[in-house]
mmCIF file of C-alpha atoms in Angstrom:
data_model
loop_
_atom_site.group_PDB
_atom_site.id
_atom_site.type_symbol
_atom_site.label_atom_id
_atom_site.label_comp_id
_atom_site.label_asym_id
_atom_site.label_seq_id
_atom_site.Cartn_x
_atom_site.Cartn_y
_atom_site.Cartn_z
ATOM 1 C CA MET A 1 52.042 39.316 -17.578
ATOM 2 C CA GLN A 2 51.116 40.806 -14.182
ATOM 3 C CA VAL A 3 51.753 44.520 -13.968
ATOM 4 C CA THR A 4 51.722 46.710 -10.857
ATOM 5 C CA ILE A 5 50.853 50.259 -11.799
ATOM 6 C CA LYS A 6 51.317 53.021 -9.226
ATOM 7 C CA VAL A 7 49.341 56.128 -10.119
ATOM 8 C CA PHE A 8 49.593 59.676 -8.736
ATOM 9 C CA ARG A 9 46.170 60.663 -7.422
ATOM 10 C CA TYR A 10 44.904 64.047 -6.339
ATOM 11 C CA ASN A 11 41.350 65.278 -6.122
ATOM 12 C CA PRO A 12 41.413 68.854 -4.807
ATOM 13 C CA GLU A 13 37.779 68.548 -3.703
ATOM 14 C CA LYS A 14 38.495 65.588 -1.417
ATOM 15 C CA ASP A 15 42.254 65.224 -0.790
ATOM 16 C CA LYS A 16 44.340 67.503 1.395
ATOM 17 C CA LYS A 17 47.481 66.397 -0.399
ATOM 18 C CA PRO A 18 48.339 64.096 -3.352
ATOM 19 C CA HIS A 19 48.928 60.381 -2.802
ATOM 20 C CA TYR A 20 49.652 57.282 -4.900
ATOM 21 C CA GLU A 21 47.367 54.322 -5.545
ATOM 22 C CA THR A 22 48.512 50.942 -6.763
ATOM 23 C CA TYR A 23 46.612 48.649 -9.095
ATOM 24 C CA GLN A 24 47.363 45.071 -10.218
ATOM 25 C CA LEU A 25 46.566 44.367 -13.849
ATOM 26 C CA GLU A 26 46.915 41.616 -16.384
ATOM 27 C CA ALA A 27 48.672 43.050 -19.463
ATOM 28 C CA ASP A 28 50.447 42.078 -22.628
ATOM 29 C CA PRO A 29 54.039 43.286 -23.012
ATOM 30 C CA THR A 30 52.927 45.124 -26.131
ATOM 31 C CA ASP A 31 50.151 46.969 -24.356
ATOM 32 C CA ARG A 32 50.625 50.689 -24.010
ATOM 33 C CA VAL A 33 50.639 52.485 -20.671
ATOM 34 C CA LEU A 34 47.547 54.271 -21.899
ATOM 35 C CA ASP A 35 45.826 50.897 -22.202
ATOM 36 C CA LEU A 36 46.645 50.216 -18.547
ATOM 37 C CA LEU A 37 45.190 53.580 -17.494
ATOM 38 C CA GLU A 38 42.037 52.815 -19.524
ATOM 39 C CA LYS A 39 41.769 49.424 -17.767
ATOM 40 C CA VAL A 40 42.115 51.112 -14.353
ATOM 41 C CA LYS A 41 39.497 53.715 -15.248
ATOM 42 C CA GLY A 42 37.156 51.162 -16.877
ATOM 43 C CA TYR A 43 37.367 48.278 -14.407
ATOM 44 C CA LYS A 44 39.030 49.389 -11.196
ATOM 45 C CA ASP A 45 38.429 53.048 -10.396
ATOM 46 C CA GLY A 46 36.242 55.275 -12.607
ATOM 47 C CA THR A 47 37.357 58.397 -10.804
ATOM 48 C CA LEU A 48 40.853 58.292 -12.304
ATOM 49 C CA SER A 49 41.312 61.312 -14.486
ATOM 50 C CA PHE A 50 43.778 61.763 -17.380
ATOM 51 C CA ARG A 51 43.820 63.437 -20.801
ATOM 52 C CA ARG A 52 43.773 61.389 -23.970
ATOM 53 C CA SER A 53 42.454 61.896 -27.439
ATOM 54 C CA CYS A 54 43.826 60.303 -30.592
ATOM 55 C CA ALA A 55 45.765 57.612 -28.693
ATOM 56 C CA HIS A 56 48.257 57.345 -31.584
ATOM 57 C CA GLY A 57 50.960 59.891 -30.717
ATOM 58 C CA VAL A 58 49.602 62.700 -32.830
ATOM 59 C CA CYS A 59 47.438 64.912 -30.612
ATOM 60 C CA GLY A 60 49.877 65.216 -27.705
ATOM 61 C CA SER A 61 47.213 65.023 -25.007
ATOM 62 C CA ASP A 62 48.599 62.240 -22.848
ATOM 63 C CA ALA A 63 52.046 63.444 -21.906
ATOM 64 C CA MET A 64 52.904 62.149 -18.451
ATOM 65 C CA ARG A 65 55.801 61.000 -16.341
ATOM 66 C CA ILE A 66 56.253 57.274 -16.644
ATOM 67 C CA ASN A 67 58.907 55.800 -14.337
ATOM 68 C CA GLY A 68 60.394 59.275 -14.039
ATOM 69 C CA SER A 69 60.645 60.175 -17.726
ATOM 70 C CA ASN A 70 58.232 62.287 -19.783
ATOM 71 C CA LYS A 71 56.465 60.122 -22.322
ATOM 72 C CA LEU A 72 53.225 59.935 -24.287
ATOM 73 C CA ALA A 73 51.212 57.149 -22.578
ATOM 74 C CA CYS A 74 49.941 56.070 -26.020
ATOM 75 C CA LYS A 75 53.461 55.485 -27.285
ATOM 76 C CA ALA A 76 54.922 53.913 -24.130
ATOM 77 C CA LEU A 77 54.875 50.124 -24.253
ATOM 78 C CA VAL A 78 54.740 47.981 -21.138
ATOM 79 C CA HIS A 79 57.738 45.857 -22.113
ATOM 80 C CA ASP A 80 59.924 48.981 -22.036
ATOM 81 C CA PHE A 81 59.143 49.582 -18.372
ATOM 82 C CA GLY A 82 58.737 46.075 -16.904
ATOM 83 C CA ALA A 83 56.248 44.807 -14.291
ATOM 84 C CA LYS A 84 56.369 47.935 -12.076
ATOM 85 C CA ILE A 85 55.192 51.163 -13.626
ATOM 86 C CA THR A 86 54.786 54.509 -11.884
ATOM 87 C CA VAL A 87 52.696 57.160 -13.575
ATOM 88 C CA GLU A 88 52.709 60.821 -12.475
ATOM 89 C CA PRO A 89 51.680 64.117 -13.966
ATOM 90 C CA ILE A 90 54.230 66.208 -15.909
ATOM 91 C CA LEU A 91 56.230 68.589 -13.688
ATOM 92 C CA GLY A 92 56.239 72.378 -13.483
ATOM 93 C CA LEU A 93 52.487 72.867 -14.095
ATOM 94 C CA ARG A 94 49.747 72.934 -11.464
ATOM 95 C CA VAL A 95 47.886 69.627 -11.011
ATOM 96 C CA ILE A 96 44.136 70.051 -11.602
ATOM 97 C CA LYS A 97 43.189 66.431 -10.873
ATOM 98 C CA ASP A 98 45.200 63.203 -10.915
ATOM 99 C CA LEU A 99 47.204 63.241 -14.134
ATOM 100 C CA ILE A 100 45.634 66.394 -15.530
ATOM 101 C CA VAL A 101 47.668 69.597 -15.293
ATOM 102 C CA ASP A 102 46.839 73.226 -16.023
ATOM 103 C CA MET A 103 48.345 73.789 -19.471
ATOM 104 C CA GLU A 104 47.602 77.527 -19.616
ATOM 105 C CA PRO A 105 51.123 78.769 -18.615
ATOM 106 C CA PHE A 106 52.508 76.479 -21.420
ATOM 107 C CA PHE A 107 50.094 77.840 -23.999
ATOM 108 C CA ASP A 108 50.670 81.415 -22.787
ATOM 109 C CA ASN A 109 54.313 80.985 -23.629
ATOM 110 C CA PHE A 110 53.399 79.361 -26.942
ATOM 111 C CA ARG A 111 51.274 82.402 -27.893
ATOM 112 C CA LYS A 112 54.050 84.831 -26.941
ATOM 113 C CA VAL A 113 56.305 83.684 -29.819
ATOM 114 C CA LEU A 114 53.740 84.598 -32.532
ATOM 115 C CA PRO A 115 53.270 80.976 -33.719
ATOM 116 C CA TYR A 116 51.644 81.831 -37.010
ATOM 117 C CA PHE A 117 52.642 82.794 -40.511
ATOM 118 C CA ILE A 118 53.404 86.498 -40.952
ATOM 119 C CA ASN A 119 53.680 87.931 -44.445
ATOM 120 C CA ASP A 120 52.162 91.304 -45.305
ATOM 121 C CA ASP A 121 52.838 91.021 -49.087
ATOM 122 C CA PRO A 122 49.636 90.642 -51.161
ATOM 123 C CA ALA A 123 48.870 86.969 -51.684
ATOM 124 C CA PRO A 124 50.178 85.828 -55.086
ATOM 125 C CA GLU A 125 47.874 84.362 -57.708
ATOM 126 C CA LYS A 126 49.139 80.803 -57.273
ATOM 127 C CA GLU A 127 51.256 80.188 -54.187
ATOM 128 C CA ARG A 128 54.012 81.650 -51.958
ATOM 129 C CA TYR A 129 56.699 79.533 -53.582
ATOM 130 C CA GLN A 130 59.183 77.746 -51.377
ATOM 131 C CA SER A 131 61.931 75.461 -52.679
ATOM 132 C CA GLN A 132 62.309 71.951 -51.219
ATOM 133 C CA GLU A 133 65.684 73.108 -49.807
ATOM 134 C CA ASP A 134 64.085 76.083 -48.014
ATOM 135 C CA ARG A 135 61.327 73.884 -46.659
ATOM 136 C CA GLU A 136 63.875 71.389 -45.408
ATOM 137 C CA ARG A 137 65.531 74.093 -43.285
ATOM 138 C CA PHE A 138 62.757 74.017 -40.647
ATOM 139 C CA ASP A 139 61.312 70.579 -41.284
ATOM 140 C CA ASP A 140 62.315 69.132 -37.923
ATOM 141 C CA THR A 141 60.519 71.833 -35.875
ATOM 142 C CA THR A 142 57.228 71.432 -37.836
ATOM 143 C CA LYS A 143 56.789 68.114 -36.102
ATOM 144 C CA CYS A 144 55.901 69.606 -32.685
ATOM 145 C CA ILE A 145 52.543 68.442 -31.337
ATOM 146 C CA LEU A 146 52.516 70.728 -28.249
ATOM 147 C CA CYS A 147 52.407 67.840 -25.795
ATOM 148 C CA ALA A 148 54.642 69.764 -23.336
ATOM 149 C CA ALA A 149 56.879 66.769 -22.669
ATOM 150 C CA CYS A 150 59.943 68.892 -23.478
ATOM 151 C CA THR A 151 58.993 72.047 -21.619
ATOM 152 C CA THR A 152 58.016 70.164 -18.451
ATOM 153 C CA SER A 153 61.302 68.243 -18.480
ATOM 154 C CA CYS A 154 63.312 71.497 -18.451
ATOM 155 C CA PRO A 155 64.833 72.556 -15.091
ATOM 156 C CA SER A 156 64.656 76.249 -16.159
ATOM 157 C CA PHE A 157 60.931 75.888 -16.681
ATOM 158 C CA TRP A 158 60.518 74.140 -13.324
ATOM 159 C CA ALA A 159 62.242 77.171 -11.765
ATOM 160 C CA SER A 160 59.926 79.631 -13.492
ATOM 161 C CA ASP A 161 57.058 79.174 -15.874
ATOM 162 C CA GLU A 162 57.783 82.634 -17.227
ATOM 163 C CA TYR A 163 60.640 81.050 -19.195
ATOM 164 C CA LEU A 164 59.329 80.508 -22.728
ATOM 165 C CA GLY A 165 60.464 76.890 -22.610
ATOM 166 C CA PRO A 166 61.722 74.547 -25.296
ATOM 167 C CA SER A 167 58.389 74.043 -27.029
ATOM 168 C CA ALA A 168 57.719 77.722 -27.548
ATOM 169 C CA ILE A 169 61.221 78.212 -28.887
ATOM 170 C CA VAL A 170 60.788 75.197 -31.258
ATOM 171 C CA ASN A 171 57.629 76.809 -32.593
ATOM 172 C CA ALA A 172 59.401 80.133 -32.985
ATOM 173 C CA HIS A 173 62.185 78.344 -34.881
ATOM 174 C CA ARG A 174 59.557 76.864 -37.203
ATOM 175 C CA PHE A 175 58.597 80.333 -38.371
ATOM 176 C CA ILE A 176 61.926 82.213 -37.996
ATOM 177 C CA PHE A 177 63.534 79.927 -40.546
ATOM 178 C CA ASP A 178 60.594 79.755 -42.906
ATOM 179 C CA SER A 179 61.761 81.595 -46.072
ATOM 180 C CA ARG A 180 58.239 82.919 -46.774
ATOM 181 C CA ASP A 181 57.740 84.417 -43.316
ATOM 182 C CA GLN A 182 58.475 88.099 -42.518
ATOM 183 C CA GLY A 183 58.142 88.013 -38.686
ATOM 184 C CA ALA A 184 61.642 86.760 -37.849
ATOM 185 C CA ALA A 185 62.794 90.118 -36.376
ATOM 186 C CA GLN A 186 59.781 90.318 -34.050
ATOM 187 C CA ARG A 187 60.289 86.771 -32.868
ATOM 188 C CA LEU A 188 64.020 87.186 -32.401
ATOM 189 C CA LYS A 189 63.340 90.197 -30.175
ATOM 190 C CA ILE A 190 61.055 88.007 -28.071
ATOM 191 C CA MET A 191 63.723 85.277 -27.978
ATOM 192 C CA ASN A 192 66.210 87.923 -26.772
ATOM 193 C CA GLU A 193 64.201 88.890 -23.711
ATOM 194 C CA ILE A 194 65.349 87.844 -20.247
ATOM 195 C CA MET A 195 63.004 84.819 -20.177
ATOM 196 C CA GLY A 196 63.926 83.848 -23.728
ATOM 197 C CA VAL A 197 66.764 81.632 -24.982
ATOM 198 C CA SER A 198 69.230 82.913 -22.320
ATOM 199 C CA ARG A 199 67.471 80.693 -19.804
ATOM 200 C CA CYS A 200 68.350 77.591 -21.834
ATOM 201 C CA HIS A 201 71.474 76.010 -20.290
ATOM 202 C CA THR A 202 71.761 73.174 -22.789
ATOM 203 C CA VAL A 203 70.674 70.452 -20.348
ATOM 204 C CA PHE A 204 69.274 68.289 -23.255
ATOM 205 C CA ASN A 205 66.331 66.979 -21.169
ATOM 206 C CA CYS A 206 63.938 68.365 -23.875
ATOM 207 C CA THR A 207 65.688 66.471 -26.653
ATOM 208 C CA LEU A 208 65.481 63.228 -24.658
ATOM 209 C CA ALA A 209 61.813 63.827 -23.766
ATOM 210 C CA CYS A 210 60.460 64.735 -27.187
ATOM 211 C CA PRO A 211 58.160 61.902 -28.434
ATOM 212 C CA ARG A 212 58.572 63.233 -31.989
ATOM 213 C CA GLU A 213 62.385 63.070 -31.754
ATOM 214 C CA ILE A 214 62.804 66.744 -32.604
ATOM 215 C CA GLN A 215 66.385 67.892 -32.082
ATOM 216 C CA ILE A 216 65.219 70.593 -29.683
ATOM 217 C CA THR A 217 68.512 71.658 -28.158
ATOM 218 C CA LYS A 218 69.915 72.021 -31.667
ATOM 219 C CA ALA A 219 66.951 74.132 -32.690
ATOM 220 C CA ILE A 220 67.438 76.378 -29.656
ATOM 221 C CA GLY A 221 71.128 76.648 -30.539
ATOM 222 C CA GLU A 222 70.194 77.752 -34.059
ATOM 223 C CA VAL A 223 67.946 80.438 -32.640
ATOM 224 C CA LYS A 224 70.784 81.603 -30.365
ATOM 225 C CA LYS A 225 73.093 81.697 -33.434
ATOM 226 C CA ALA A 226 70.542 83.694 -35.401
ATOM 227 C CA LEU A 227 70.399 86.168 -32.501
ATOM 228 C CA MET A 228 74.131 86.583 -32.566
ATOM 229 C CA THR A 229 74.734 86.727 -36.336
ATOM 230 C CA GLY A 230 71.310 87.813 -37.702
ATOM 231 C CA SER A 231 71.671 85.096 -40.332
ATOM 232 C CA LEU A 232 68.633 82.915 -41.000
ATOM 233 C CA GLU A 233 70.447 80.475 -43.272
ATOM 234 C CA MET B 1 68.298 79.315 -51.132
ATOM 235 C CA LYS B 2 68.080 83.120 -50.985
ATOM 236 C CA SER B 3 70.027 84.829 -48.246
ATOM 237 C CA ARG B 4 67.956 86.014 -45.293
ATOM 238 C CA THR B 5 69.389 88.204 -42.533
ATOM 239 C CA VAL B 6 67.962 90.306 -39.773
ATOM 240 C CA SER B 7 69.962 93.433 -38.852
ATOM 241 C CA MET B 8 71.137 94.054 -35.299
ATOM 242 C CA ALA B 9 68.803 97.052 -34.917
ATOM 243 C CA LYS B 10 65.778 94.873 -35.789
ATOM 244 C CA ARG B 11 66.609 91.804 -33.689
ATOM 245 C CA GLY B 12 67.724 93.780 -30.679
ATOM 246 C CA PHE B 13 70.990 93.593 -28.747
ATOM 247 C CA ASN B 14 70.581 93.662 -24.997
ATOM 248 C CA PHE B 15 72.356 92.782 -21.758
ATOM 249 C CA GLU B 16 71.404 89.024 -22.068
ATOM 250 C CA THR B 17 72.922 88.748 -25.550
ATOM 251 C CA THR B 18 76.037 90.781 -24.580
ATOM 252 C CA MET B 19 76.689 88.622 -21.489
ATOM 253 C CA TRP B 20 75.961 85.397 -23.360
ATOM 254 C CA ILE B 21 78.710 86.274 -25.843
ATOM 255 C CA PHE B 22 81.009 87.706 -23.128
ATOM 256 C CA THR B 23 80.788 84.537 -21.019
ATOM 257 C CA ARG B 24 81.861 82.402 -23.906
ATOM 258 C CA LEU B 25 84.660 84.719 -25.010
ATOM 259 C CA SER B 26 85.899 85.164 -21.427
ATOM 260 C CA ALA B 27 86.211 81.385 -21.084
ATOM 261 C CA LEU B 28 88.356 81.297 -24.237
ATOM 262 C CA ALA B 29 90.387 84.276 -22.895
ATOM 263 C CA MET B 30 91.079 82.351 -19.670
ATOM 264 C CA TYR B 31 92.349 79.303 -21.648
ATOM 265 C CA LEU B 32 94.666 81.749 -23.459
ATOM 266 C CA PHE B 33 95.976 83.344 -20.255
ATOM 267 C CA ALA B 34 96.485 79.947 -18.683
ATOM 268 C CA LEU B 35 98.504 78.906 -21.732
ATOM 269 C CA ILE B 36 100.595 82.070 -21.585
ATOM 270 C CA GLY B 37 101.117 81.473 -17.875
ATOM 271 C CA VAL B 38 102.225 77.869 -18.194
ATOM 272 C CA ILE B 39 104.566 78.605 -21.122
ATOM 273 C CA GLY B 40 106.015 81.593 -19.291
ATOM 274 C CA ALA B 41 106.584 79.630 -16.094
ATOM 275 C CA LEU B 42 108.162 76.752 -17.999
ATOM 276 C CA ILE B 43 110.615 79.187 -19.647
ATOM 277 C CA MET B 44 111.371 81.207 -16.500
ATOM 278 C CA GLY B 45 111.463 78.248 -14.158
ATOM 279 C CA ALA B 46 113.352 75.849 -16.418
ATOM 280 C CA ARG B 47 116.802 76.524 -14.891
ATOM 281 C CA THR B 48 115.600 75.919 -11.388
ATOM 282 C CA GLN B 49 113.549 72.875 -12.325
ATOM 283 C CA MET B 50 110.332 74.385 -11.000
ATOM 284 C CA ASN B 51 107.955 71.670 -9.801
ATOM 285 C CA MET B 52 104.494 70.938 -11.061
ATOM 286 C CA ALA B 53 102.612 72.416 -8.118
ATOM 287 C CA ASP B 54 104.420 75.801 -8.367
ATOM 288 C CA LEU B 55 104.009 75.836 -12.077
ATOM 289 C CA ILE B 56 100.233 75.303 -11.923
ATOM 290 C CA ARG B 57 99.882 77.829 -9.157
ATOM 291 C CA TRP B 58 101.613 80.438 -11.371
ATOM 292 C CA THR B 59 99.547 79.437 -14.373
ATOM 293 C CA PHE B 60 96.277 80.352 -12.697
ATOM 294 C CA MET B 61 97.518 83.275 -10.575
ATOM 295 C CA PRO B 62 100.713 84.899 -11.906
ATOM 296 C CA ASN B 63 101.564 86.673 -8.682
ATOM 297 C CA PRO B 64 105.295 86.852 -7.816
ATOM 298 C CA ASN B 65 104.446 86.002 -4.146
ATOM 299 C CA HIS B 66 103.484 82.586 -5.440
ATOM 300 C CA VAL B 67 107.102 81.820 -6.455
ATOM 301 C CA LEU B 68 108.674 83.555 -3.504
ATOM 302 C CA ASN B 69 109.004 80.340 -1.476
ATOM 303 C CA THR B 70 110.150 78.163 -4.317
ATOM 304 C CA ASN B 71 113.731 77.650 -5.426
ATOM 305 C CA VAL B 72 113.492 80.564 -7.844
ATOM 306 C CA ALA B 73 116.477 82.793 -7.058
ATOM 307 C CA ASP B 74 115.686 85.900 -9.069
ATOM 308 C CA LEU B 75 112.162 87.273 -8.745
ATOM 309 C CA VAL B 76 112.639 90.089 -11.269
ATOM 310 C CA PRO B 77 111.462 88.246 -14.436
ATOM 311 C CA TRP B 78 108.350 87.137 -12.463
ATOM 312 C CA SER B 79 107.462 90.683 -11.429
ATOM 313 C CA THR B 80 107.347 92.555 -14.693
ATOM 314 C CA ALA B 81 104.424 94.726 -15.831
ATOM 315 C CA PHE B 82 103.599 92.056 -18.468
ATOM 316 C CA TRP B 83 102.807 89.495 -15.770
ATOM 317 C CA LYS B 84 100.918 92.043 -13.696
ATOM 318 C CA LEU B 85 98.839 92.958 -16.720
ATOM 319 C CA THR B 86 98.257 89.312 -17.575
ATOM 320 C CA GLY B 87 97.306 88.542 -13.953
ATOM 321 C CA SER B 88 94.939 91.556 -13.818
ATOM 322 C CA ALA B 89 93.182 90.501 -16.997
ATOM 323 C CA PHE B 90 92.909 86.909 -15.690
ATOM 324 C CA VAL B 91 91.395 88.137 -12.421
ATOM 325 C CA PHE B 92 88.886 90.315 -14.302
ATOM 326 C CA PHE B 93 87.811 87.550 -16.726
ATOM 327 C CA ALA B 94 87.657 84.873 -14.036
ATOM 328 C CA ALA B 95 85.554 87.076 -11.682
ATOM 329 C CA SER B 96 83.192 88.306 -14.408
ATOM 330 C CA HIS B 97 82.792 84.840 -15.959
ATOM 331 C CA GLY B 98 82.052 83.244 -12.591
ATOM 332 C CA LEU B 99 79.768 85.964 -11.354
ATOM 333 C CA HIS B 100 77.780 85.895 -14.566
ATOM 334 C CA GLY B 101 77.215 82.255 -13.750
ATOM 335 C CA VAL B 102 75.875 83.249 -10.356
ATOM 336 C CA LEU B 103 73.666 85.872 -12.084
ATOM 337 C CA SER B 104 72.292 83.175 -14.425
ATOM 338 C CA VAL B 105 71.278 81.045 -11.451
ATOM 339 C CA ILE B 106 69.613 84.031 -9.776
ATOM 340 C CA GLU B 107 67.700 84.870 -12.961
ATOM 341 C CA ASP B 108 66.671 81.232 -13.475
ATOM 342 C CA TYR B 109 65.121 80.973 -10.030
ATOM 343 C CA LEU B 110 63.984 84.489 -9.088
ATOM 344 C CA THR B 111 61.299 86.236 -11.076
ATOM 345 C CA HIS B 112 60.430 89.144 -8.763
ATOM 346 C CA PRO B 113 61.681 92.203 -10.722
ATOM 347 C CA GLY B 114 62.707 94.238 -7.636
ATOM 348 C CA LEU B 115 64.628 91.382 -5.996
ATOM 349 C CA ARG B 116 66.233 90.455 -9.270
ATOM 350 C CA LYS B 117 67.399 94.078 -9.763
ATOM 351 C CA PHE B 118 68.741 94.195 -6.219
ATOM 352 C CA LEU B 119 70.673 90.948 -6.589
ATOM 353 C CA ARG B 120 72.063 92.114 -9.930
ATOM 354 C CA LEU B 121 73.443 95.143 -8.100
ATOM 355 C CA VAL B 122 74.896 92.870 -5.358
ATOM 356 C CA VAL B 123 76.590 90.703 -7.963
ATOM 357 C CA PHE B 124 77.965 93.811 -9.689
ATOM 358 C CA VAL B 125 79.341 95.204 -6.404
ATOM 359 C CA ILE B 126 81.004 91.828 -5.604
ATOM 360 C CA LEU B 127 82.515 91.804 -9.067
ATOM 361 C CA VAL B 128 83.988 95.294 -8.675
ATOM 362 C CA VAL B 129 85.283 94.602 -5.136
ATOM 363 C CA MET B 130 86.790 91.195 -5.947
ATOM 364 C CA THR B 131 88.468 92.484 -9.114
ATOM 365 C CA ALA B 132 89.800 95.591 -7.328
ATOM 366 C CA ILE B 133 91.241 93.524 -4.476
ATOM 367 C CA GLY B 134 92.818 91.015 -6.885
ATOM 368 C CA ILE B 135 94.396 93.765 -8.983
ATOM 369 C CA TYR B 136 95.610 95.629 -5.917
ATOM 370 C CA VAL B 137 97.386 92.512 -4.656
ATOM 371 C CA LEU B 138 98.975 91.879 -7.993
ATOM 372 C CA TRP B 139 100.275 95.406 -8.432
ATOM 373 C CA THR B 140 101.510 95.908 -4.846
ATOM 374 C CA SER B 141 103.311 92.603 -4.319
#
């Protein structure tokens, strides 16, 4: 099939302001949007810049706005979008070039929630035992690949990148509800700050945007509940 | 699964958390006051076959002036301290619930600490003034 792909372009060294460029391509309905971008870069315009790495929905490098929705280009199939496809960078982060955005504010927020295992007890001889039931409690939020599709779909994050954002809260949830972890109180204090969970207004954009289908709004709700009750069940 | 809890002292309890809970509880309180208002108006207005518009107006603002022009003959049951107290509480919860919504919008979009502090103060002053005027009207009418 013939596909028209309209791509957001911006080179700060040459362009005064961003613009769109349109390319005509021959594609299979089962091609991915990433394949189209590779074709543009390989055969039409080598200056097109975008991030990609594994190309299989695991590394989270190629989150972008495709026909207005945040998607991973490597998981977005042409037949889901039709013959006219518009590709733009994710919102709320500064565009460095074309589809590449500055991810630093996103990772700053990620680091704020102490996204690592905290347990000051001496390491046991064999393992820090965790039952299957306890592991299941936070299974959903272990799936985050830090692609930023959720955070950059959130109106509160568009308003201010000081808001921790859905992804950081998801990663806090992953450790807060881990039965082996001892840093829940520290993380809940961070969640309780003015730019923490209070800025979430349950818009559900994050849940819709997540390419890993994490129930993000539910996870944020569970963190809010833990803040109110103190229970980590 | 062993029980894990974090005490209030450890997880912190600040203005954000307090207002988050308050906003939800004040919404429930307003439903309760509206229910009390509609049941009260149905009982008091039954003999005069109070119409729907007057009933709803009383439900959301139990001020005796609001039934003055209806076919209610005796205003006394509508002017008791119970209704003034109910109305005052309704005014307080409605104003604080709504203005906390305004505050949320301000805090979503403004990050400058000084401006944020100033607008918090403005919202607080509006809350006090609006509530005071509402309660004054209720108790002097």
